Coordinates of C-alpha atoms in Angstrom, one line a residue:
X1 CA -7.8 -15.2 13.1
X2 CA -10.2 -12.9 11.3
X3 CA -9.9 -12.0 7.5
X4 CA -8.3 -8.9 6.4
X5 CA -11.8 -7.1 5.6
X6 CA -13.3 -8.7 8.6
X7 CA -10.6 -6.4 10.5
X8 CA -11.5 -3.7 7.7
X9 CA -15.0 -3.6 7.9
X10 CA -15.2 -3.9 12.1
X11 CA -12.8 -0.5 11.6
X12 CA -14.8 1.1 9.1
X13 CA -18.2 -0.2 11.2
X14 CA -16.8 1.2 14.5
X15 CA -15.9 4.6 13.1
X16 CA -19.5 4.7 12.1
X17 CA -20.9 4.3 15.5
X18 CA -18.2 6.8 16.9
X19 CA -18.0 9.6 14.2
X20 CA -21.1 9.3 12.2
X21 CA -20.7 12.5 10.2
X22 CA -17.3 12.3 9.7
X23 CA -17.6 8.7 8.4
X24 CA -20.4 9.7 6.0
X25 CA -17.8 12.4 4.8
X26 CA -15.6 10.0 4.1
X27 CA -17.9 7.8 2.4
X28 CA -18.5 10.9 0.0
X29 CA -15.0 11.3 -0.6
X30 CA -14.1 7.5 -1.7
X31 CA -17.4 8.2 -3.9
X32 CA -16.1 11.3 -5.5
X33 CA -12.8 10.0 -6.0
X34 CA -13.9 6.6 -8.4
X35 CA -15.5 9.2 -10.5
X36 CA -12.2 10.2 -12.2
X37 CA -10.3 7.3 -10.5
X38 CA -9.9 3.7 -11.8
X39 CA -6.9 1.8 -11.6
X40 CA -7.1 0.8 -15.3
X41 CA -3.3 2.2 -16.1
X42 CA -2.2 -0.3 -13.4
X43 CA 0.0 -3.9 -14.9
X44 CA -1.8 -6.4 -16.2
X45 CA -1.6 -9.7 -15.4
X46 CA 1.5 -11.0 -17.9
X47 CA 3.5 -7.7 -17.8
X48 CA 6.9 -6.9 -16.9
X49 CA 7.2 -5.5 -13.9
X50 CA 9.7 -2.2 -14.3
X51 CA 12.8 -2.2 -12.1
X52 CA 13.4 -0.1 -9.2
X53 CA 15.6 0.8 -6.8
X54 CA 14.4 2.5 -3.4
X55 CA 15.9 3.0 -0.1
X56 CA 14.6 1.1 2.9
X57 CA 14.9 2.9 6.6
X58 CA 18.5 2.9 6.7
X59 CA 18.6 4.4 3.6
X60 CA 20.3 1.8 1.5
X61 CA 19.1 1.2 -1.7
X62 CA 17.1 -1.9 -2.8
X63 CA 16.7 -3.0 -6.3
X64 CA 14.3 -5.5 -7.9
X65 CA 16.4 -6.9 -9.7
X66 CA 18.5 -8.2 -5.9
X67 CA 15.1 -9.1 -5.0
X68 CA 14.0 -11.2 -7.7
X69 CA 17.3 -13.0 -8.0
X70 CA 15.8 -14.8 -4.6
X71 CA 12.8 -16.1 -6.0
X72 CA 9.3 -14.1 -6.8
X73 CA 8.4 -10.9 -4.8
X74 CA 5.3 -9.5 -3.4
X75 CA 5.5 -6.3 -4.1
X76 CA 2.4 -3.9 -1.9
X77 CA 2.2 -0.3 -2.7
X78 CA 0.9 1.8 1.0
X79 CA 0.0 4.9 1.4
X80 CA 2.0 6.0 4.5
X81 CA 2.3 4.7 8.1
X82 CA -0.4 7.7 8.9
X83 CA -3.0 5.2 7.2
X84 CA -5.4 3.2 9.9
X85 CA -5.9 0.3 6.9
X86 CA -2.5 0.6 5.4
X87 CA -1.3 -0.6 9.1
X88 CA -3.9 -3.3 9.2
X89 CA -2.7 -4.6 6.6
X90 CA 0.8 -5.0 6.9
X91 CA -0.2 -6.1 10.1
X92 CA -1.7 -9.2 8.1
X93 CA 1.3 -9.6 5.5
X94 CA 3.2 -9.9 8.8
X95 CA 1.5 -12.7 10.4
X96 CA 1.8 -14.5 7.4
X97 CA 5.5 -13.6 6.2
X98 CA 6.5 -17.2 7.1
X99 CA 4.5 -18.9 4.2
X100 CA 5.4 -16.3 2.2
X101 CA 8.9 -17.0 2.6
X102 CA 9.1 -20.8 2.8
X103 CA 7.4 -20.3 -0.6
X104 CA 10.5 -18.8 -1.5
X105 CA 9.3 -15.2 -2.0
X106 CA 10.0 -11.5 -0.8
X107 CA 7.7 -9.4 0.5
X108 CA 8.5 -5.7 0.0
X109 CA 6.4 -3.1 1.2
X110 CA 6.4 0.7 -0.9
X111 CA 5.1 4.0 0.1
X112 CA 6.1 7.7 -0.7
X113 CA 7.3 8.5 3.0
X114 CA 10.6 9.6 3.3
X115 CA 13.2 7.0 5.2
X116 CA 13.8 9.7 8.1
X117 CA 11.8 10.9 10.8
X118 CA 8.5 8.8 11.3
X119 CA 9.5 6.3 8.4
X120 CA 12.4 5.2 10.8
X121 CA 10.3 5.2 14.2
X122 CA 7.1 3.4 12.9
X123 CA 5.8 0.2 13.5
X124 CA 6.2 -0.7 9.7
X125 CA 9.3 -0.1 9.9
X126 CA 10.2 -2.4 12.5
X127 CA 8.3 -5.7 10.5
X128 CA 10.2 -7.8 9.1
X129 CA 10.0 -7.7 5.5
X130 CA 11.2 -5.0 3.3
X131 CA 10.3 -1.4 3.0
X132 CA 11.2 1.2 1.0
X133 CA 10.6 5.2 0.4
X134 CA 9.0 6.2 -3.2
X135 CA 9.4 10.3 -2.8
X136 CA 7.0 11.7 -5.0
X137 CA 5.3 8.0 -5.9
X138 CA 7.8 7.8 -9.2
X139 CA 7.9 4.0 -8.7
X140 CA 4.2 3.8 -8.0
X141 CA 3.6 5.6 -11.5
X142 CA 5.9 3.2 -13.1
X143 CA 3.3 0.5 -12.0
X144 CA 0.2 2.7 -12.7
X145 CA -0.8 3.1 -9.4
X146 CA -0.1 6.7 -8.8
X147 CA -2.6 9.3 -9.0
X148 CA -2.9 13.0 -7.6
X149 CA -5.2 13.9 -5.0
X150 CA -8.0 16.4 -5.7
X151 CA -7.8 19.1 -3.6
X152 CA -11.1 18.3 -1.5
X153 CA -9.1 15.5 -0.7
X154 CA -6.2 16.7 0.1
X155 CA -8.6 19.2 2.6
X156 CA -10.2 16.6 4.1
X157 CA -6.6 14.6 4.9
X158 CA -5.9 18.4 6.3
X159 CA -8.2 19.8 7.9
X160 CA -10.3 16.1 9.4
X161 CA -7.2 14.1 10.0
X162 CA -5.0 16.7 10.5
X163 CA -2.3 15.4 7.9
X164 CA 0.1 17.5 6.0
X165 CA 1.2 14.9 3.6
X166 CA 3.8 17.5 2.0
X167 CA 5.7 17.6 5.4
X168 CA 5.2 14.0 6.1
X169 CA 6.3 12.9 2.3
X170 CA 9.1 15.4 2.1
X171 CA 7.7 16.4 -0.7
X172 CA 4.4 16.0 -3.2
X173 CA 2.2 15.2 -0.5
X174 CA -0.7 15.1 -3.5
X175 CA 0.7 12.6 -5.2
X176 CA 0.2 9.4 -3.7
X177 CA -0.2 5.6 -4.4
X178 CA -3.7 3.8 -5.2
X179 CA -3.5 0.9 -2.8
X180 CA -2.7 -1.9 -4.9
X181 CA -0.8 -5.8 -5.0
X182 CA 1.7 -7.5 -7.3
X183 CA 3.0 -10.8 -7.3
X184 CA 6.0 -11.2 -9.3
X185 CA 7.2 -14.3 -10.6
X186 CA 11.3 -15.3 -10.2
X187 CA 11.5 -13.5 -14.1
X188 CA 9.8 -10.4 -12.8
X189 CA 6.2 -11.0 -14.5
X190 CA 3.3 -10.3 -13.3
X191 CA 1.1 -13.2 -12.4
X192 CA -1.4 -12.0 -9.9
X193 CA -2.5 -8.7 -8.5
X194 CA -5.0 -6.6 -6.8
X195 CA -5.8 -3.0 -7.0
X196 CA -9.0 -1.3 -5.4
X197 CA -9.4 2.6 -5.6
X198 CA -11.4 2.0 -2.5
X199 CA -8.3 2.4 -0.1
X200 CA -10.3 0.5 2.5
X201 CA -10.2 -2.6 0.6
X202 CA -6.9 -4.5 0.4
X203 CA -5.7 -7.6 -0.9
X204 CA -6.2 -10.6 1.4
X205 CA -2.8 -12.3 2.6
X206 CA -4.6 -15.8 2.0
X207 CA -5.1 -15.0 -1.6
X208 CA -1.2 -13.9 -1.8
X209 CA -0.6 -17.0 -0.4
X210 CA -2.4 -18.7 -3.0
X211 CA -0.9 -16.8 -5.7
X212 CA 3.2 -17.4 -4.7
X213 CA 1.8 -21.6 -4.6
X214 CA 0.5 -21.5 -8.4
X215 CA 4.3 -19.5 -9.4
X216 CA 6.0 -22.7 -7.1

């Protein structure tokens, strides 16, 4: 089975040869965005992870603290199902939610969609690990992985993709979640993560993997 970025970068590639200009626009934008964007408010490795408690598709709420009384969680931060890489990889989580949970861990899945409309008829939400709504990216925040798009940003979802995030999110549609990985341990510590501005680059499941064996 390919990597994660092999799967990334064969998307990214093909989008080249089929929409040259608009990839190149997109290019610009990621550019423009790590001039003011860094990830450096998100945990560090050794921190407490803050609690939350979200609702998942059926709109029953999920705490960390239920979560983390079954052993260490994986906790991912998406940016909506409307996301070509976000889907790619959950896609990859999926295939390997076995390991993750014969290592005794919990994969849950957090984005700012609302848990009605597409939320409930997406393919994410049919996987079978956790997933829960983050109106308004309050929990992403928390982690310091939130930040607020730019509005040549926000255009470009518009006006390119054809996105209205504030219709899709049910709310701040400009505030959204920088792509990012935790691995908690069974106290609710941080012990690995990954966070890339770059919301075409994503954690590897392999390297999750990895991770949940040096907590066991």
């Amino acid at each position: 089975m390919k990597t994660l970025k092999e799967q990334t970068d064969a998307k990214i590639e093909a989008g080249r040869q089929a929409k040259p200009d608009f990839m190149k626009g997109v290019d610009k934008v990621i550019e423009e965005a790590k001039a003011f964007l860094t990830g450096k408010d998100a945990l560090q490795i050794g921190d407490k992870a803050p609690e939350f408690e979200l609702p998942n598709p059926k709109k029953q709420k999920i705490s960390l603290t239920t979560l983390l009384s079954q052993g260490p969680v994986v906790v991912t931060f998406y940016r909506g199902d409307w996301c070509p890489y976000c889907n790619l990889q959950l896609r990859a989580l999926q295939s390997k939610l076995e390991e993750i949970r014969t290592l005794g861990a919990t994969l849950v899945a957090i984005s700012p969609q609302v848990p009605d409309g597409s939320m409930t008829e997406s393919e994410i939400s049919n996987m079978e690990f956790t997933v829960l709504s983050d109106q308004d990216a309050k929990v992403a925040s928390l982690y310091g992985v939130s930040w607020e798009v730019p509005a040549f940003l926000m255009d470009h979802m518009k006006v390119d993709r054809g996105l209205d995030l504030d219709k899709i999110n049910n709310g701040k549609g400009s505030i959204l979640p920088i792509p990012a990985t935790f691995v908690l341990n069974n106290e609710g510590i941080v012990t690995w993560s990954y966070v890339n501005v770059d919301y075409r680059t994503r954690a590897e499941p392999s390297d999750i993997i990895e991770a949940l064996k040096a907590i066991s």
